[in-house]
mmCIF file of C-alpha atoms in Angstrom:
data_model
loop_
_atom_site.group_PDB
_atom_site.id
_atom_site.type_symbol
_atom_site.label_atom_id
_atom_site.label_comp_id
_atom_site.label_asym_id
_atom_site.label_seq_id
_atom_site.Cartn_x
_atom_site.Cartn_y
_atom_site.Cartn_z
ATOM 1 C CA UNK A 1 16.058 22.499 -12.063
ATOM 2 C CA UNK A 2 15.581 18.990 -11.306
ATOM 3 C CA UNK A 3 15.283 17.322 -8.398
ATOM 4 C CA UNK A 4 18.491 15.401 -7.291
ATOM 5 C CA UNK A 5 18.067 11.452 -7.351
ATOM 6 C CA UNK A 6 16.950 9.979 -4.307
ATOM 7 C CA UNK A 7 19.167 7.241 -4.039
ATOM 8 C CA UNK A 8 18.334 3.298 -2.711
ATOM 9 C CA UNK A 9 19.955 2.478 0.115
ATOM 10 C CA UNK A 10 21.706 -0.341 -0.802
ATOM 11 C CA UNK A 11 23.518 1.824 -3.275
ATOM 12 C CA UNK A 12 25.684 2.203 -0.177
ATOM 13 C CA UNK A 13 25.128 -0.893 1.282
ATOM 14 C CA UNK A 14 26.437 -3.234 -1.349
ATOM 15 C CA UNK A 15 27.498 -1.371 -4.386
ATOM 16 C CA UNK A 16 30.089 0.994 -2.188
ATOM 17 C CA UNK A 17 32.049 -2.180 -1.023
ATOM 18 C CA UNK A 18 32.090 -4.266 -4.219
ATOM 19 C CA UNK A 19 33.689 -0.915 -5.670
ATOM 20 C CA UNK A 20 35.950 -0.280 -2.818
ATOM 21 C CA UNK A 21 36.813 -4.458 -2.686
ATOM 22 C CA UNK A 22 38.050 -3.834 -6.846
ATOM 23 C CA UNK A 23 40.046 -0.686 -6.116
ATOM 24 C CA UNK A 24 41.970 -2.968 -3.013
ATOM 25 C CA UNK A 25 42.328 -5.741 -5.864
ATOM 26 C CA UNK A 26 43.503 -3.242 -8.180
ATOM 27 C CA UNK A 27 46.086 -1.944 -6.392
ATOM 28 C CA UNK A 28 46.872 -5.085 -5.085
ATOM 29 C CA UNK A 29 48.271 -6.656 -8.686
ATOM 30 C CA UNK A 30 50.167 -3.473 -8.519
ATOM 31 C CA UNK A 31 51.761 -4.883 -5.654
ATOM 32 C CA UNK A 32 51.964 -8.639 -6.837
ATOM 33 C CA UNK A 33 53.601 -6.958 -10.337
ATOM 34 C CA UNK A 34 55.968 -5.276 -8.279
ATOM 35 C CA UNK A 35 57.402 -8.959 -6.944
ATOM 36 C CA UNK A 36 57.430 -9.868 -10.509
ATOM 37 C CA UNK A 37 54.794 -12.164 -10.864
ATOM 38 C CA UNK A 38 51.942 -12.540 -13.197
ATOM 39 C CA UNK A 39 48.511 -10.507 -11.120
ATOM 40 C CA UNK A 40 46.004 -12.738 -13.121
ATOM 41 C CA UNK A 41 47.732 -16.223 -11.917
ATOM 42 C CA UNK A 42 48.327 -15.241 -8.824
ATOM 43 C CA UNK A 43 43.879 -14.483 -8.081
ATOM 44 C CA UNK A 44 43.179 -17.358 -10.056
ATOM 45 C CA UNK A 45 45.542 -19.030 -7.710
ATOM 46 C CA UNK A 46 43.939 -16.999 -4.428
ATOM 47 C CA UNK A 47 40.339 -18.222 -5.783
ATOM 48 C CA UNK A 48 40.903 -21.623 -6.520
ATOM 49 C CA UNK A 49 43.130 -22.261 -3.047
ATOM 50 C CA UNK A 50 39.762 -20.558 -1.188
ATOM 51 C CA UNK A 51 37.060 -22.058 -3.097
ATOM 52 C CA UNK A 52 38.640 -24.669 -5.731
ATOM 53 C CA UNK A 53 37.883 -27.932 -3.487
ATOM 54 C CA UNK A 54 35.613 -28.994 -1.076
ATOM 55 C CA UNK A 55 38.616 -29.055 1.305
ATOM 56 C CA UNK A 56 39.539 -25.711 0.390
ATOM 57 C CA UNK A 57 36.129 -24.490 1.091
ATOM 58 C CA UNK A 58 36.299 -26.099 4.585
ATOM 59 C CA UNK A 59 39.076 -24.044 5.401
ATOM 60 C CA UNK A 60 37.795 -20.962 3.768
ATOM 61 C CA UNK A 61 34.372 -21.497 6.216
ATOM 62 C CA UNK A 62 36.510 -22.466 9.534
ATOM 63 C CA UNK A 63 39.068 -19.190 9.487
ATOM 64 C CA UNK A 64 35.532 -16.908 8.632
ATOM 65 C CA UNK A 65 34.337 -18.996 11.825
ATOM 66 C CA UNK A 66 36.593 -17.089 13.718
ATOM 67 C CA UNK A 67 36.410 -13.988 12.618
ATOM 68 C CA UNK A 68 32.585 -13.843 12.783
ATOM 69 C CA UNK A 69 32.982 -14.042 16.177
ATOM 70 C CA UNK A 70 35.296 -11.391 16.597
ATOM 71 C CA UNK A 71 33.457 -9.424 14.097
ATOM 72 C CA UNK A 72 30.364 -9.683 16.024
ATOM 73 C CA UNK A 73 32.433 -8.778 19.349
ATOM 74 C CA UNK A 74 33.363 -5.416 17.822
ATOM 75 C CA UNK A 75 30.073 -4.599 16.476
ATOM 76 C CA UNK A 76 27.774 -5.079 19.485
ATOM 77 C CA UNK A 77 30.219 -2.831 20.915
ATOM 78 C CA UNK A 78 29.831 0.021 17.957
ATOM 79 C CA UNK A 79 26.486 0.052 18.027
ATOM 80 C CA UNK A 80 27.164 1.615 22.028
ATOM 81 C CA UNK A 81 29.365 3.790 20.804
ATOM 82 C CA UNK A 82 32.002 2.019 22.183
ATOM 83 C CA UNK A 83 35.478 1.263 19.851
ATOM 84 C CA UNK A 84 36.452 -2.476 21.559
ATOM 85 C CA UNK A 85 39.889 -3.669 20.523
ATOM 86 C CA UNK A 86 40.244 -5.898 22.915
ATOM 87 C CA UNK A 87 38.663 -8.843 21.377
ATOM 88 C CA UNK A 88 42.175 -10.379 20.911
ATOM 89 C CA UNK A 89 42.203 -10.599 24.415
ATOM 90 C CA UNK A 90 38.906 -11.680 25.254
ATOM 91 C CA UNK A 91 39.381 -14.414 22.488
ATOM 92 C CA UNK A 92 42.217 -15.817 25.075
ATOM 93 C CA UNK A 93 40.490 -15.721 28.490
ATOM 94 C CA UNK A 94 37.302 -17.262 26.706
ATOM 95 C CA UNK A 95 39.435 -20.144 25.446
ATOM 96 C CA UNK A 96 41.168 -20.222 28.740
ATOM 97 C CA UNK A 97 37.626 -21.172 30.341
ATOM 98 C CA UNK A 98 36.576 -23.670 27.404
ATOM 99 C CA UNK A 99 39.706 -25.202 28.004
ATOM 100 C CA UNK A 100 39.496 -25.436 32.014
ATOM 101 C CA UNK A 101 35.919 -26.787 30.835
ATOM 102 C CA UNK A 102 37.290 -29.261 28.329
ATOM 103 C CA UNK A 103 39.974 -30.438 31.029
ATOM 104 C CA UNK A 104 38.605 -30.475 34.419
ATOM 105 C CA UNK A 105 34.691 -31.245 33.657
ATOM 106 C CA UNK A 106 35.302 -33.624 30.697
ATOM 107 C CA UNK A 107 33.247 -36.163 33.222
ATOM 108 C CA UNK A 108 29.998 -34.709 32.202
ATOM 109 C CA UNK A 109 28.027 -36.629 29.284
ATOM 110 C CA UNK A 110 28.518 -35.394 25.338
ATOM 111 C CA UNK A 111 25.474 -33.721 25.681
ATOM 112 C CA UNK A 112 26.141 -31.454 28.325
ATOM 113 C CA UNK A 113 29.542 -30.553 27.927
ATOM 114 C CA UNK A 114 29.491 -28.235 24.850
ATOM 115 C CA UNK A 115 26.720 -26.243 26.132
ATOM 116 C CA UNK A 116 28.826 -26.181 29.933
ATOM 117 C CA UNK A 117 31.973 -24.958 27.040
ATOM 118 C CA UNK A 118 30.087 -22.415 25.501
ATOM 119 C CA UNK A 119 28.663 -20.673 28.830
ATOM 120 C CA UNK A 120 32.619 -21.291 29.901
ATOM 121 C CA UNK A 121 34.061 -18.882 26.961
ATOM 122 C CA UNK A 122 30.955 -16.823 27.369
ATOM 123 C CA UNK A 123 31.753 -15.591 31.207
ATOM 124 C CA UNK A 124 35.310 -15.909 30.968
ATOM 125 C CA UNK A 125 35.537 -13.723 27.503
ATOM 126 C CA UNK A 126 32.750 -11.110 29.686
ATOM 127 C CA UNK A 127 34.645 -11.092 32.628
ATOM 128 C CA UNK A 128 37.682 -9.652 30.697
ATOM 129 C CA UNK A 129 35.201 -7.479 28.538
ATOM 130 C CA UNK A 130 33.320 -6.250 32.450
ATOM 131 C CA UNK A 131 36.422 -3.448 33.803
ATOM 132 C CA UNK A 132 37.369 -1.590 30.857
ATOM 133 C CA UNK A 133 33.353 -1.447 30.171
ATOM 134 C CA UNK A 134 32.898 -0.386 33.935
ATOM 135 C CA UNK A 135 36.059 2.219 33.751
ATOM 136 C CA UNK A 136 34.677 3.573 30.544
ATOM 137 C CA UNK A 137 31.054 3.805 32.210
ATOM 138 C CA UNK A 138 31.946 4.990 35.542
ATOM 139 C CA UNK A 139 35.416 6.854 35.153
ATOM 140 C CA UNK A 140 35.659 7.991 31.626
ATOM 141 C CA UNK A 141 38.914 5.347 30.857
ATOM 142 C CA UNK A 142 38.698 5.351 27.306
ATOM 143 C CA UNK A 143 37.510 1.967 26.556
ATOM 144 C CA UNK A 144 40.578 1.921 23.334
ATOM 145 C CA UNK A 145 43.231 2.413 26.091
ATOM 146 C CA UNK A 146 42.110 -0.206 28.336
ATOM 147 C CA UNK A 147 41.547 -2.983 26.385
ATOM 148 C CA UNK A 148 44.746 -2.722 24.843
ATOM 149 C CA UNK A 149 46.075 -2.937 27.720
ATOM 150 C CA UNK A 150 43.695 -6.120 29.053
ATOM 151 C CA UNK A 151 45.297 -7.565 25.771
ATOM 152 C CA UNK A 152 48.366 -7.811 26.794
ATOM 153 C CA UNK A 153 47.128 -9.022 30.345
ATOM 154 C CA UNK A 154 45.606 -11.734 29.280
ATOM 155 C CA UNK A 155 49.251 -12.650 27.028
ATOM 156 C CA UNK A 156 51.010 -12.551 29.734
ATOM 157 C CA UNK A 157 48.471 -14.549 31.898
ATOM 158 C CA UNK A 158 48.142 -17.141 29.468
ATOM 159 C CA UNK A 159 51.568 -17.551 29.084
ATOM 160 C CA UNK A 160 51.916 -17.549 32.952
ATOM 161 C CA UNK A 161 49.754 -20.114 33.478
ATOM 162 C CA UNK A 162 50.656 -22.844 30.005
ATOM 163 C CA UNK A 163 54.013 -22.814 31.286
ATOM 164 C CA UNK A 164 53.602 -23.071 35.005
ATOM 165 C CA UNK A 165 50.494 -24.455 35.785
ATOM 166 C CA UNK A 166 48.346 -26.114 32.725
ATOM 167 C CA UNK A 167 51.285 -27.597 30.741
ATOM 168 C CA UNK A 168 51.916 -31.317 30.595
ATOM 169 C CA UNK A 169 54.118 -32.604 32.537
ATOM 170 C CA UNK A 170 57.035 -34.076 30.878
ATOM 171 C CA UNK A 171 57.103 -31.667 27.949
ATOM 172 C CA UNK A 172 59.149 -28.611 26.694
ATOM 173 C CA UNK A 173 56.088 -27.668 24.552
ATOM 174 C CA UNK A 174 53.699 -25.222 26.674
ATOM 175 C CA UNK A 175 50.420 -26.967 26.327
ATOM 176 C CA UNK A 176 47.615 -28.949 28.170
ATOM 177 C CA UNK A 177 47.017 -32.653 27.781
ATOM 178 C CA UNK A 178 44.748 -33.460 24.904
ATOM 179 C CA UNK A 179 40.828 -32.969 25.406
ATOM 180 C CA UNK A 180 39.270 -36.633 25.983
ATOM 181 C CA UNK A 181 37.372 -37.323 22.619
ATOM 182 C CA UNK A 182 33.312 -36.763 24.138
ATOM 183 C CA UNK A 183 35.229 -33.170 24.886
ATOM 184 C CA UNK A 184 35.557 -32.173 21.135
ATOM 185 C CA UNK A 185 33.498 -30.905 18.799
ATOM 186 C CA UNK A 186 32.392 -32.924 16.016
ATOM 187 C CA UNK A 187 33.999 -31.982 12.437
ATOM 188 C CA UNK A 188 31.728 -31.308 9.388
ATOM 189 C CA UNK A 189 33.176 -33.961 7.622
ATOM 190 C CA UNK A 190 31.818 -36.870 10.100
ATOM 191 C CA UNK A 191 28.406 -35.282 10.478
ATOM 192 C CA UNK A 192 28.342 -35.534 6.747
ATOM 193 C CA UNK A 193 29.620 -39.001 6.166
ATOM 194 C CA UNK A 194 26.561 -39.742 8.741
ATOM 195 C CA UNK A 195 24.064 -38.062 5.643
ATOM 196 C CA UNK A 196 26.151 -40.196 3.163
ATOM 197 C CA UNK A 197 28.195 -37.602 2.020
ATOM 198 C CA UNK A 198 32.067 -36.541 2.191
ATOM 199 C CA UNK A 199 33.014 -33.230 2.179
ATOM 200 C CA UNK A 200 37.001 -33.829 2.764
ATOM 201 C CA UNK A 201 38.890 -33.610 6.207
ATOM 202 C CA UNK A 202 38.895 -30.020 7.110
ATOM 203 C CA UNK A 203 39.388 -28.290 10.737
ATOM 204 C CA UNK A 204 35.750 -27.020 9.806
ATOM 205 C CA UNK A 205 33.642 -27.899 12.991
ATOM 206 C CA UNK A 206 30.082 -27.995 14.399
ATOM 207 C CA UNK A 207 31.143 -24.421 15.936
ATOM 208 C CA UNK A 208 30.014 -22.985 12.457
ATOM 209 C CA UNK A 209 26.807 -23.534 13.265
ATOM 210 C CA UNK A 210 27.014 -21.749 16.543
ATOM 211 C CA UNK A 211 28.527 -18.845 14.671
ATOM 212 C CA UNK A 212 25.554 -18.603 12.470
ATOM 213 C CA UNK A 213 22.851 -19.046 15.781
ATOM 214 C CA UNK A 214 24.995 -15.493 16.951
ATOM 215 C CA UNK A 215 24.344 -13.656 14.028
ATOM 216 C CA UNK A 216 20.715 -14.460 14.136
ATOM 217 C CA UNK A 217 20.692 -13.425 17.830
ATOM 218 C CA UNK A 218 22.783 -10.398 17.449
ATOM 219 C CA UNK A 219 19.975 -9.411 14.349
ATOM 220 C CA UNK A 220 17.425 -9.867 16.918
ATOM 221 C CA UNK A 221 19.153 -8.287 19.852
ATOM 222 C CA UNK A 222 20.556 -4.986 18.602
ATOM 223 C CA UNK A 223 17.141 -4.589 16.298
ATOM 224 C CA UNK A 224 13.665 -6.310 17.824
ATOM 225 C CA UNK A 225 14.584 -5.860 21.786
ATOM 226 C CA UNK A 226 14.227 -3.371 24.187
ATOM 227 C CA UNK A 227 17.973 -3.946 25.296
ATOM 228 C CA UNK A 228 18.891 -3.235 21.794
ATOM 229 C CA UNK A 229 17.048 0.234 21.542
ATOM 230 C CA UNK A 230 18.818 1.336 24.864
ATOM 231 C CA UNK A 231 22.398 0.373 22.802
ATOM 232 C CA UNK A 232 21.758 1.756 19.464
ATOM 233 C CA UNK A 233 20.250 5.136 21.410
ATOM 234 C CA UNK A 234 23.324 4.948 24.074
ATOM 235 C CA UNK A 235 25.573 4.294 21.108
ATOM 236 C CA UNK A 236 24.128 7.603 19.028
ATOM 237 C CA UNK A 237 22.894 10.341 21.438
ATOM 238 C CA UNK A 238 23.306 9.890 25.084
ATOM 239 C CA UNK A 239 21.845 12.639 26.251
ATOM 240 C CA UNK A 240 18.712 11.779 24.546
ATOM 241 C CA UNK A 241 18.879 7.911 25.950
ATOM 242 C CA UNK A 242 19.073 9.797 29.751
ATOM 243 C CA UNK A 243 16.389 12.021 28.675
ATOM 244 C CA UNK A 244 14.608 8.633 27.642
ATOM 245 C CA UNK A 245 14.991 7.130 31.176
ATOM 246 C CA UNK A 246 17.911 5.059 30.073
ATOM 247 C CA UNK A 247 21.041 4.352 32.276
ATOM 248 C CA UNK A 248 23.932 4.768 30.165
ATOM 249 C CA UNK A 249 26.346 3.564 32.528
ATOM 250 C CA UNK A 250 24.276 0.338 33.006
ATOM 251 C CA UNK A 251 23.710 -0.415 29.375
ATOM 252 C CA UNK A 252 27.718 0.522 28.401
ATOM 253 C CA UNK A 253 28.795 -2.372 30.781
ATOM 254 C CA UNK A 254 26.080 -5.016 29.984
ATOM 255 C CA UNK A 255 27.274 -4.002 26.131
ATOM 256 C CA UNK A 256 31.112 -5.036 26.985
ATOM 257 C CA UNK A 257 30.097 -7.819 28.867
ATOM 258 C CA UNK A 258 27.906 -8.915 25.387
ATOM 259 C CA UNK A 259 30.564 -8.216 23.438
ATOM 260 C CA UNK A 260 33.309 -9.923 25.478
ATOM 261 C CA UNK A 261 31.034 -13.141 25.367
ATOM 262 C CA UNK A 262 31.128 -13.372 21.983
ATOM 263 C CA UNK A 263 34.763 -13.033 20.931
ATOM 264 C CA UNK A 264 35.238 -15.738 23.957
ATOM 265 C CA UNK A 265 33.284 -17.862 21.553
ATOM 266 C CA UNK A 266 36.001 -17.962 19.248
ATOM 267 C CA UNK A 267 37.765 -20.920 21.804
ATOM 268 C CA UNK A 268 35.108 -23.128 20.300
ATOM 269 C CA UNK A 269 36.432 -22.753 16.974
ATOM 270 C CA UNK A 270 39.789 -23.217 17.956
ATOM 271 C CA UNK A 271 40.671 -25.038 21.177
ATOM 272 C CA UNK A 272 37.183 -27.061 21.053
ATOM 273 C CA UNK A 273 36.918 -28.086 17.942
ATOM 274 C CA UNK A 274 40.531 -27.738 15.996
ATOM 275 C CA UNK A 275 43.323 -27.954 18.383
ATOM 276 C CA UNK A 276 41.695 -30.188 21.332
ATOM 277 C CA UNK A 277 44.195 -28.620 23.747
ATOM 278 C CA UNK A 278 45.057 -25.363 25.069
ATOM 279 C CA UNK A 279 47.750 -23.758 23.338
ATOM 280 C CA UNK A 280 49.639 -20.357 23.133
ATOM 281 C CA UNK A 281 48.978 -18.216 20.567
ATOM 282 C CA UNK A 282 45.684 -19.815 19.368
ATOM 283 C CA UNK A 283 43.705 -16.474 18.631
ATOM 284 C CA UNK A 284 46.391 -15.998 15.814
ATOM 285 C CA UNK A 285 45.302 -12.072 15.504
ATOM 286 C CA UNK A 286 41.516 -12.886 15.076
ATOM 287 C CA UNK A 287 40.422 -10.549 17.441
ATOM 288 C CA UNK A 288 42.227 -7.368 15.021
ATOM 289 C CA UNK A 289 40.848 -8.720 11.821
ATOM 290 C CA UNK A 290 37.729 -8.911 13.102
ATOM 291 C CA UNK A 291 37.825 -4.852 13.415
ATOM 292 C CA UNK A 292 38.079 -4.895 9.900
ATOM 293 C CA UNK A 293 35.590 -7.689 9.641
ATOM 294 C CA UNK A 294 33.101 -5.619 11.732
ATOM 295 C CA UNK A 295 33.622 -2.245 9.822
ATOM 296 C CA UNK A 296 33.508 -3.895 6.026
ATOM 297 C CA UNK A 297 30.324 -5.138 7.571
ATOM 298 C CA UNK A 298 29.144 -2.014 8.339
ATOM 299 C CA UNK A 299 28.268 -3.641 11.945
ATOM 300 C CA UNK A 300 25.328 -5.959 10.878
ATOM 301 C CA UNK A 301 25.199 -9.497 10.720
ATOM 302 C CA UNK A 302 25.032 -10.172 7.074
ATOM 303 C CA UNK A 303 27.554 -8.095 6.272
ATOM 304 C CA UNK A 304 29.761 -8.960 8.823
ATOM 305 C CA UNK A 305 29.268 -12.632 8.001
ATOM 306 C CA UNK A 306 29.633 -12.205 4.191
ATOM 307 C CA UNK A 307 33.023 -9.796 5.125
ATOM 308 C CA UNK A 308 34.295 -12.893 7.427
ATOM 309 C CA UNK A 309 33.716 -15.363 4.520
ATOM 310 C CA UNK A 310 35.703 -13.168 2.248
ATOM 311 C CA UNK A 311 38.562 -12.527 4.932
ATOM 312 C CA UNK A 312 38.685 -16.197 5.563
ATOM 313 C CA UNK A 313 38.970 -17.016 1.782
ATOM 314 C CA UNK A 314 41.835 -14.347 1.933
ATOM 315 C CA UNK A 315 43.509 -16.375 4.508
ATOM 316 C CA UNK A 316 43.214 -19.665 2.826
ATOM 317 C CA UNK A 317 43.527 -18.528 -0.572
ATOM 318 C CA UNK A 318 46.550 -16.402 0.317
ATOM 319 C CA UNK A 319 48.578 -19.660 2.449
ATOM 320 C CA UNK A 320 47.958 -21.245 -1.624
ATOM 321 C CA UNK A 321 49.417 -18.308 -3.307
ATOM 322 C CA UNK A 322 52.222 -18.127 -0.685
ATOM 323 C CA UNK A 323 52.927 -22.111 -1.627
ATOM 324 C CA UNK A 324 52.587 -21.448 -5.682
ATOM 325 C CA UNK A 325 54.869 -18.246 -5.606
ATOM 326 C CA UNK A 326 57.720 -17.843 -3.872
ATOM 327 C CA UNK A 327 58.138 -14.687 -4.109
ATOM 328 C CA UNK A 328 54.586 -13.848 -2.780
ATOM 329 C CA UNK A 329 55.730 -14.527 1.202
ATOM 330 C CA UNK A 330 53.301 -14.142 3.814
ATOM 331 C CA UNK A 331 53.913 -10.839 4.756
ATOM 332 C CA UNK A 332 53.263 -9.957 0.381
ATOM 333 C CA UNK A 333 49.548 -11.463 1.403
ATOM 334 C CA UNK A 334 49.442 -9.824 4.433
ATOM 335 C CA UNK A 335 49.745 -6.444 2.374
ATOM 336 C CA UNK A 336 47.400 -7.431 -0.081
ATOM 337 C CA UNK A 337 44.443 -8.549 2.825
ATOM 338 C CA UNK A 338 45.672 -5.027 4.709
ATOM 339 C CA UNK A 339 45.013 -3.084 1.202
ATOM 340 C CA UNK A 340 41.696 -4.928 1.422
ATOM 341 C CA UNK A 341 41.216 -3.137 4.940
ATOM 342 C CA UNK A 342 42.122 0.509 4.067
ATOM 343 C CA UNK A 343 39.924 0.820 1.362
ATOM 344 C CA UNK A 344 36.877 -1.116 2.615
ATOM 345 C CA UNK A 345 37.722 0.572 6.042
ATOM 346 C CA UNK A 346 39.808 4.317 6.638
ATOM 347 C CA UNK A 347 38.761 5.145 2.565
ATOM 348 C CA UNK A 348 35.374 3.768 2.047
ATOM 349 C CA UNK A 349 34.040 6.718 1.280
ATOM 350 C CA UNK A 350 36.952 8.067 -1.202
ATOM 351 C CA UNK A 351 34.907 7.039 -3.922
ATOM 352 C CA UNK A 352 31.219 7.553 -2.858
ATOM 353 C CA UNK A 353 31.295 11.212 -4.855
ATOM 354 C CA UNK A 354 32.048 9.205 -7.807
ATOM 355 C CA UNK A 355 29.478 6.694 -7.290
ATOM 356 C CA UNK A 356 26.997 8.894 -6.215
ATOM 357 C CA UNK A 357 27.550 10.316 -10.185
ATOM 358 C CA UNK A 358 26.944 7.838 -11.773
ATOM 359 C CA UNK A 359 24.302 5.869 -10.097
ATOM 360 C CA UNK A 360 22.747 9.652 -10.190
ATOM 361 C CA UNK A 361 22.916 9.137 -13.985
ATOM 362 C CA UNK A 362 21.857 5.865 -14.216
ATOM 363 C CA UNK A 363 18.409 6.961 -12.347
ATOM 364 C CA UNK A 364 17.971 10.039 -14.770
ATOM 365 C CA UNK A 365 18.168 7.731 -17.605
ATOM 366 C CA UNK A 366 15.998 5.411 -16.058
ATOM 367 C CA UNK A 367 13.359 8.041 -15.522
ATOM 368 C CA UNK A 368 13.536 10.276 -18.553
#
């Protein structure tokens, strides 16, 4: 007999989704046929309103902005074994603090105030990551319970306080006075028109980059530090990490408080450097997507940031296809980005038997 294949790992890696992401597709014209409309318009539609302009493409980067951060968030927390939901929430109290930042400290210089912003989203998104990480550690809460629960906290809280506290005064509309201009983030399009170039008016921002620096220090965190070792062996065998010398309890909460950081980040995005004011309703369901974000990912940085720039061409492609078709409403896209999440997520491995097969024959072909 011969010996099975031994199959490359990216077999799985890459090959797996792009199979999975056709299948969603797939059964997705099914969907837009359904409606009655034509399934080849409406993705050349999708495609063109995500990447058919350099405007479009500014929106397509900004939303995948968001949900790197998010997506990031949730995977930190995987790789401790720990199933963090509550990025939605943490998204909120982190803008809360870039906004108190933005409002009440918008006397410091240019140069100080984003990085005084940042460490604002960073401790406030924490903070509301640090009890259900020190209930899960120290009382066994079940970390999914809790910060469903903080979710909704921080809702009401938010709502509490644009409404009775940080609203304008004069207004019916429950939001804070607009950010002072040095208390903004730059957009791409004016650091390009500096290098001579326009790249159209877009809500993309200098936040981006920031986005990018996390995913680089994420790689290096979870993979090249000591810290990382203790989550990755927390996250797959606690009994060995005791056995190891490592405190699980310790290394669960400083996890959460990680992870709460950086899905406060996402404030930068949008209260820094789109809406220049705090708003309700700004995280817009970021903090879910970015489950899915984190998952099509498979939890590392590359993959998470190449599954937020799909998502966010999803979002911007699908607002165009909304706009060209009628009968293609929001919620029609909605179905079509959540079809997109149950086979690159719950059924990713429906197909990997029939994969398997025929990459299998591919390699005895190769090597007969």
């Amino acid at each position: 007999m011969s010996a099975a294949p031994s199959f490359p790992r990216w077999i799985e890696i890459v090959v797996l989704p792009i199979v999975n992401l056709m299948l969603a597709f797939l059964v997705a014209g099914v969907v837009v046929v359904a409606v009655g409309e034509n399934p080849f318009e409406a993705i050349s539609v999708l495609i063109t309103g995500a990447v058919g302009s350099k405007i479009s493409i500014g929106y397509t980067l900004f939303y995948a902005t968001n949900f790197i951060f998010t997506g990031l968030a949730v995977a930190l927390a995987f790789h401790c074994g720990l199933f963090n939901i509550g990025g939605e929430g943490q998204a909120y109290i982190g803008g809360l603090g870039i906004g108190l930042v933005c409002l009440y400290l918008d006397i410091l210089p240019p140069i100080l105030i984003v990085p005084v912003a940042i460490a604002g989203g960073a401790v406030f998104g924490a903070l509301w990551a640090f009890l259900p990480g020190y209930l899960q550690a120290t009382r066994g809460s079940h970390i999914v319970i809790t910060t469903i629960m903080f979710n909704f906290i921080a809702a009401a809280l938010m709502v509490f306080l644009m409404t009775n506290v940080l609203i304008l005064p004069g207004q019916m509309s429950p939001e804070s006075r607009p950010f002072i201009e040095s208390a903004t983030l730059s957009t791409m399009q004016d650091l390009f028109l500096m290098l001579g170039t326009d790249i159209g008016r877009s809500p993309l921002n200098l936040s981006f980059f920031w986005a990018l620096v996390c995913c680089v220090g994420t790689w290096v965190l979870i993979w090249h530090t000591p810290l990382g070792y203790a989550i990755r062996s927390v996250g797959q065998n606690t009994r060995a990490a005791i056995y190891c010398g490592i405190k699980p309890t310790r290394i669960i909460v400083i996890t959460m408080l990680i992870s709460g950081a950086m899905a406060g980040f996402l404030g930068l995005n949008e209260i820094m450097g789109f809406q220049e004011r705090l708003i309700l309703n700004f995280t817009g369901g970021y903090g879910f997507v970015g489950i899915a974000v984190s998952l099509m990912g498979r939890n590392h940085p590359v993959g998470i940031f190449l599954a937020a720039i799909l998502f966010g061409a999803l979002y911007q492609g699908g607002t165009e296809l909304s706009f060209e078709f009628p009968a293609l409403t929001k919620e029609v896209v909605i179905v079509m980005q959540g079809l997109i999440i149950l086979f690159a997520g719950a059924l990713e491995y429906m197909l990997w038997p029939a994969v398997r097969r025929v990459a299998g024959s591919i390699l005895r072909l190769r090597t007969s």
